[in-house]
Amino acid sequence: MAEQTQTSHAAPKSFIRKYIFSTDHKVIGIQYFFLALIAALTGMVMSLLIRLRLAWPANRWPMLEAIFPEGFKDGLMQPEFYLAMVTMHGTIMVFMVLTTAPQSGFGNYFLPIQIGARDMAFPVLNMLSFWITFLSFVVLIAALFVVGGAPLGGWTFYPTLSAIPSTGPGQALGADLWIVSIALFCVASLLTALNFITTVLNMRTSGMTLMRMPLSCWGWFTTAVIALLAFPVLLAAGILLLLDRNAGTGFFIPSGLSVSGNLVPNGGGSTLLWQHLFWFFGHPEVYIAILPGMGATSHILATFARKPVFGHKAMVVAMFAIGLLGFFVWGHHMFISGMNPSVAIAFSVLTLVIGVPSAIKTFNWLGTLWGGRIRFTTPMLFAIGFVSLFVAGGVTGLVLGQTALDVVFHDTYFVTGHFHLIMGVAAIFGIFAATYYWFPKMFARMMNEGLGKLHFWLTFVGVYAIFVPFHVLGIAGHPRRYADSTGYEFLRALDPLHVFITIAAFATAAAQLIFLANFFWSLFKGKRATDNPWEATTLEWSTATPVPHENFGEQLPVVHRMPYEYSVPGAERDFLMQND
């Protein structure tokens, strides 16, 4: 049992200290949530612009020309603008949404409450982390409006294109801002990770052993450990890249390279060095995005199946195993880089090994549902949807883990479909599940269940209608990242599929308006929430709604049991709170 070291600070009185520069973890969690929501809407609009170009590459859009005069010259979307949208969409979604909402948003709000703490270990550092993340987002968006245009090197930002400002459009100030933004984000994520780890290890209330922590806490804790080890590598790589671009170094610029007939003077580096550094961060980033969703899904499945989580300890071990193994498989992103085939086989085997703890988690989720008295609420539907998408995306990951198959599929839409399912959409479903589940505790009102279920079904069908055809495109050999494929005769037959995907994308995006309407209507007009509307067991439901300052009043709760004690024989109710 960790010794309690509880921080305490007086309730703020001024508006600025209460809502802007707040040190309350609950306010900071909500700030992260709304920042991620704005980023998600921005990224979604960019994805729709991408789909317009792919479905109707020769169409003119005069209305969009009025908004983006450079990007839509004569109404026609320019290839550079398309590539900029691809780059910014990927960057915003990966960093500002998938990394921010599930970990910093929900984690900040509920981690201290679920372990029985009054706040995070370092409240001021917590506030600082949010504002650095906010600054990072502002700098990233600014890259859209500077002279030279937004960067177009993709979210992986591979050199040599990204290391030399003179290589073309989008490689000037916009690229520098992209790097600065990511560096700021790394700093904020490191501060957040330190805060989460310290809080879990030092701030648990009496009786809250590590194994008694809810699986959502294990998800946030494991993610924080991964972030602590992965983000410094990306930060270092970003600094080196910035030096290559502005200080005459050549860490990522090979010798003898010429651009437009001019020899690049500061050669001697290696482009592969960037790939190694980036993917050492990049693959664990997949788990940074999805592990909090796994934790939330486990939490929600148990609540609405009215059963304890099947194999609780195995779930904890599997979560940590996924996080650990994630640091040994970065090479499978580089099979086509010319690496030694023996090394590639080693990375391939390790990639397949990581499927074992993933399969354990899936088996245990199904075991939790089996024989349960399932309540099909909106958060439960999104949690089940998360499992479905995780399995669908994971299966194609096994295909790409094979070196022989990856060489064929690497530069096709097959890869795009795979990572959108498992890293993007599955994580988004985790966020939706968490939002519908914890909304009553965060905002003291209930969301509308009818609208929530309509939102789920339209989104669930929509994402499969979008990303299953991506795999078909990949199997047919359709290359990704191309702004226009009309010059390739063998791809002509796939044009109708692009139109279908685009229509599905617009329909799915429209379905998100239902969520937004439900969310904001419920904020002000939703039914008042009771303290424990889902009849759940963990500590966040044992405190009052809305949650008071420092969470539990004068007395911290004492934990007596495991987190998911549902359907206990002989109990008066079908659940026992952790502090009963």
JSON list of C-alpha atoms in Angstrom, two decimals, residues 114 295-310 365-385 429-441 446-447 449 453 530-538 540-541 563-567 574-575:
[
{"chain": "A", "resi": 114, "resn": "GLN", "atom": "CA", "xyz": [-11.25, 6.62, -8.78]},
{"chain": "A", "resi": 295, "resn": "GLY", "atom": "CA", "xyz": [-9.42, 0.61, -19.77]},
{"chain": "A", "resi": 296, "resn": "ALA", "atom": "CA", "xyz": [-12.66, 2.53, -20.19]},
{"chain": "A", "resi": 297, "resn": "THR", "atom": "CA", "xyz": [-14.19, -0.28, -22.25]},
{"chain": "A", "resi": 298, "resn": "SER", "atom": "CA", "xyz": [-13.36, -2.88, -19.58]},
{"chain": "A", "resi": 299, "resn": "HIS", "atom": "CA", "xyz": [-14.86, -0.58, -16.95]},
{"chain": "A", "resi": 300, "resn": "ILE", "atom": "CA", "xyz": [-18.07, -0.03, -18.91]},
{"chain": "A", "resi": 301, "resn": "LEU", "atom": "CA", "xyz": [-18.55, -3.66, -20.03]},
{"chain": "A", "resi": 302, "resn": "ALA", "atom": "CA", "xyz": [-18.45, -4.84, -16.42]},
{"chain": "A", "resi": 303, "resn": "THR", "atom": "CA", "xyz": [-20.91, -2.14, -15.33]},
{"chain": "A", "resi": 304, "resn": "PHE", "atom": "CA", "xyz": [-23.55, -2.93, -17.92]},
{"chain": "A", "resi": 305, "resn": "ALA", "atom": "CA", "xyz": [-23.03, -6.71, -18.04]},
{"chain": "A", "resi": 306, "resn": "ARG", "atom": "CA", "xyz": [-23.52, -6.65, -14.25]},
{"chain": "A", "resi": 307, "resn": "LYS", "atom": "CA", "xyz": [-20.54, -8.99, -13.85]},
{"chain": "A", "resi": 308, "resn": "PRO", "atom": "CA", "xyz": [-16.97, -8.69, -12.58]},
{"chain": "A", "resi": 309, "resn": "VAL", "atom": "CA", "xyz": [-14.38, -8.35, -15.33]},
{"chain": "A", "resi": 310, "resn": "PHE", "atom": "CA", "xyz": [-13.38, -11.84, -16.44]},
{"chain": "A", "resi": 365, "resn": "TRP", "atom": "CA", "xyz": [-14.06, -8.90, -22.79]},
{"chain": "A", "resi": 366, "resn": "LEU", "atom": "CA", "xyz": [-16.17, -11.63, -24.37]},
{"chain": "A", "resi": 367, "resn": "GLY", "atom": "CA", "xyz": [-15.92, -13.65, -21.16]},
{"chain": "A", "resi": 368, "resn": "THR", "atom": "CA", "xyz": [-17.22, -10.64, -19.24]},
{"chain": "A", "resi": 369, "resn": "LEU", "atom": "CA", "xyz": [-20.23, -10.37, -21.54]},
{"chain": "A", "resi": 370, "resn": "TRP", "atom": "CA", "xyz": [-20.93, -14.10, -21.54]},
{"chain": "A", "resi": 371, "resn": "GLY", "atom": "CA", "xyz": [-23.88, -14.91, -19.29]},
{"chain": "A", "resi": 372, "resn": "GLY", "atom": "CA", "xyz": [-24.24, -11.30, -18.16]},
{"chain": "A", "resi": 373, "resn": "ARG", "atom": "CA", "xyz": [-27.51, -9.44, -17.65]},
{"chain": "A", "resi": 374, "resn": "ILE", "atom": "CA", "xyz": [-26.59, -6.91, -20.29]},
{"chain": "A", "resi": 375, "resn": "ARG", "atom": "CA", "xyz": [-28.06, -3.42, -20.27]},
{"chain": "A", "resi": 376, "resn": "PHE", "atom": "CA", "xyz": [-27.78, -2.03, -23.78]},
{"chain": "A", "resi": 377, "resn": "THR", "atom": "CA", "xyz": [-27.26, 1.60, -22.86]},
{"chain": "A", "resi": 378, "resn": "THR", "atom": "CA", "xyz": [-25.47, 4.01, -25.20]},
{"chain": "A", "resi": 379, "resn": "PRO", "atom": "CA", "xyz": [-22.07, 3.75, -23.43]},
{"chain": "A", "resi": 380, "resn": "MET", "atom": "CA", "xyz": [-22.40, -0.07, -23.53]},
{"chain": "A", "resi": 381, "resn": "LEU", "atom": "CA", "xyz": [-23.10, 0.00, -27.29]},
{"chain": "A", "resi": 382, "resn": "PHE", "atom": "CA", "xyz": [-20.01, 2.14, -27.91]},
{"chain": "A", "resi": 383, "resn": "ALA", "atom": "CA", "xyz": [-17.91, -0.15, -25.67]},
{"chain": "A", "resi": 384, "resn": "ILE", "atom": "CA", "xyz": [-19.04, -3.20, -27.68]},
{"chain": "A", "resi": 385, "resn": "GLY", "atom": "CA", "xyz": [-18.34, -1.22, -30.85]},
{"chain": "A", "resi": 429, "resn": "PHE", "atom": "CA", "xyz": [-15.43, 4.77, -29.96]},
{"chain": "A", "resi": 430, "resn": "GLY", "atom": "CA", "xyz": [-13.64, 4.51, -26.62]},
{"chain": "A", "resi": 431, "resn": "ILE", "atom": "CA", "xyz": [-13.92, 8.28, -26.27]},
{"chain": "A", "resi": 432, "resn": "PHE", "atom": "CA", "xyz": [-17.64, 8.20, -27.13]},
{"chain": "A", "resi": 433, "resn": "ALA", "atom": "CA", "xyz": [-18.24, 5.36, -24.66]},
{"chain": "A", "resi": 434, "resn": "ALA", "atom": "CA", "xyz": [-16.45, 7.32, -21.94]},
{"chain": "A", "resi": 435, "resn": "THR", "atom": "CA", "xyz": [-18.33, 10.52, -22.81]},
{"chain": "A", "resi": 436, "resn": "TYR", "atom": "CA", "xyz": [-21.78, 8.94, -22.57]},
{"chain": "A", "resi": 437, "resn": "TYR", "atom": "CA", "xyz": [-20.78, 7.01, -19.43]},
{"chain": "A", "resi": 438, "resn": "TRP", "atom": "CA", "xyz": [-19.17, 9.80, -17.42]},
{"chain": "A", "resi": 439, "resn": "PHE", "atom": "CA", "xyz": [-21.23, 12.76, -18.72]},
{"chain": "A", "resi": 440, "resn": "PRO", "atom": "CA", "xyz": [-23.65, 12.52, -15.70]},
{"chain": "A", "resi": 441, "resn": "LYS", "atom": "CA", "xyz": [-20.78, 12.81, -13.24]},
{"chain": "A", "resi": 446, "resn": "MET", "atom": "CA", "xyz": [-28.01, 12.83, -18.38]},
{"chain": "A", "resi": 447, "resn": "MET", "atom": "CA", "xyz": [-27.56, 12.66, -22.13]},
{"chain": "A", "resi": 449, "resn": "GLU", "atom": "CA", "xyz": [-30.44, 7.83, -24.68]},
{"chain": "A", "resi": 453, "resn": "LYS", "atom": "CA", "xyz": [-28.30, 5.08, -29.73]},
{"chain": "A", "resi": 530, "resn": "THR", "atom": "CA", "xyz": [-28.37, 11.22, -9.51]},
{"chain": "A", "resi": 531, "resn": "ASP", "atom": "CA", "xyz": [-25.11, 10.38, -7.74]},
{"chain": "A", "resi": 532, "resn": "ASN", "atom": "CA", "xyz": [-24.97, 6.87, -9.21]},
{"chain": "A", "resi": 533, "resn": "PRO", "atom": "CA", "xyz": [-27.31, 6.63, -12.22]},
{"chain": "A", "resi": 534, "resn": "TRP", "atom": "CA", "xyz": [-25.66, 3.48, -13.68]},
{"chain": "A", "resi": 535, "resn": "GLU", "atom": "CA", "xyz": [-25.61, 1.59, -10.33]},
{"chain": "A", "resi": 536, "resn": "ALA", "atom": "CA", "xyz": [-21.83, 1.26, -10.64]},
{"chain": "A", "resi": 537, "resn": "THR", "atom": "CA", "xyz": [-19.30, 0.26, -8.01]},
{"chain": "A", "resi": 538, "resn": "THR", "atom": "CA", "xyz": [-16.21, 2.48, -8.24]},
{"chain": "A", "resi": 540, "resn": "GLU", "atom": "CA", "xyz": [-16.42, 8.23, -8.67]},
{"chain": "A", "resi": 541, "resn": "TRP", "atom": "CA", "xyz": [-20.03, 7.11, -8.13]},
{"chain": "A", "resi": 563, "resn": "PRO", "atom": "CA", "xyz": [-13.71, -2.66, -8.32]},
{"chain": "A", "resi": 564, "resn": "TYR", "atom": "CA", "xyz": [-16.35, -4.74, -10.13]},
{"chain": "A", "resi": 565, "resn": "GLU", "atom": "CA", "xyz": [-18.37, -6.66, -7.56]},
{"chain": "A", "resi": 566, "resn": "TYR", "atom": "CA", "xyz": [-21.66, -7.11, -9.40]},
{"chain": "A", "resi": 567, "resn": "SER", "atom": "CA", "xyz": [-24.29, -9.81, -8.87]},
{"chain": "A", "resi": 574, "resn": "ASP", "atom": "CA", "xyz": [-26.78, -6.53, -7.36]},
{"chain": "A", "resi": 575, "resn": "PHE", "atom": "CA", "xyz": [-23.64, -4.48, -6.75]}
]
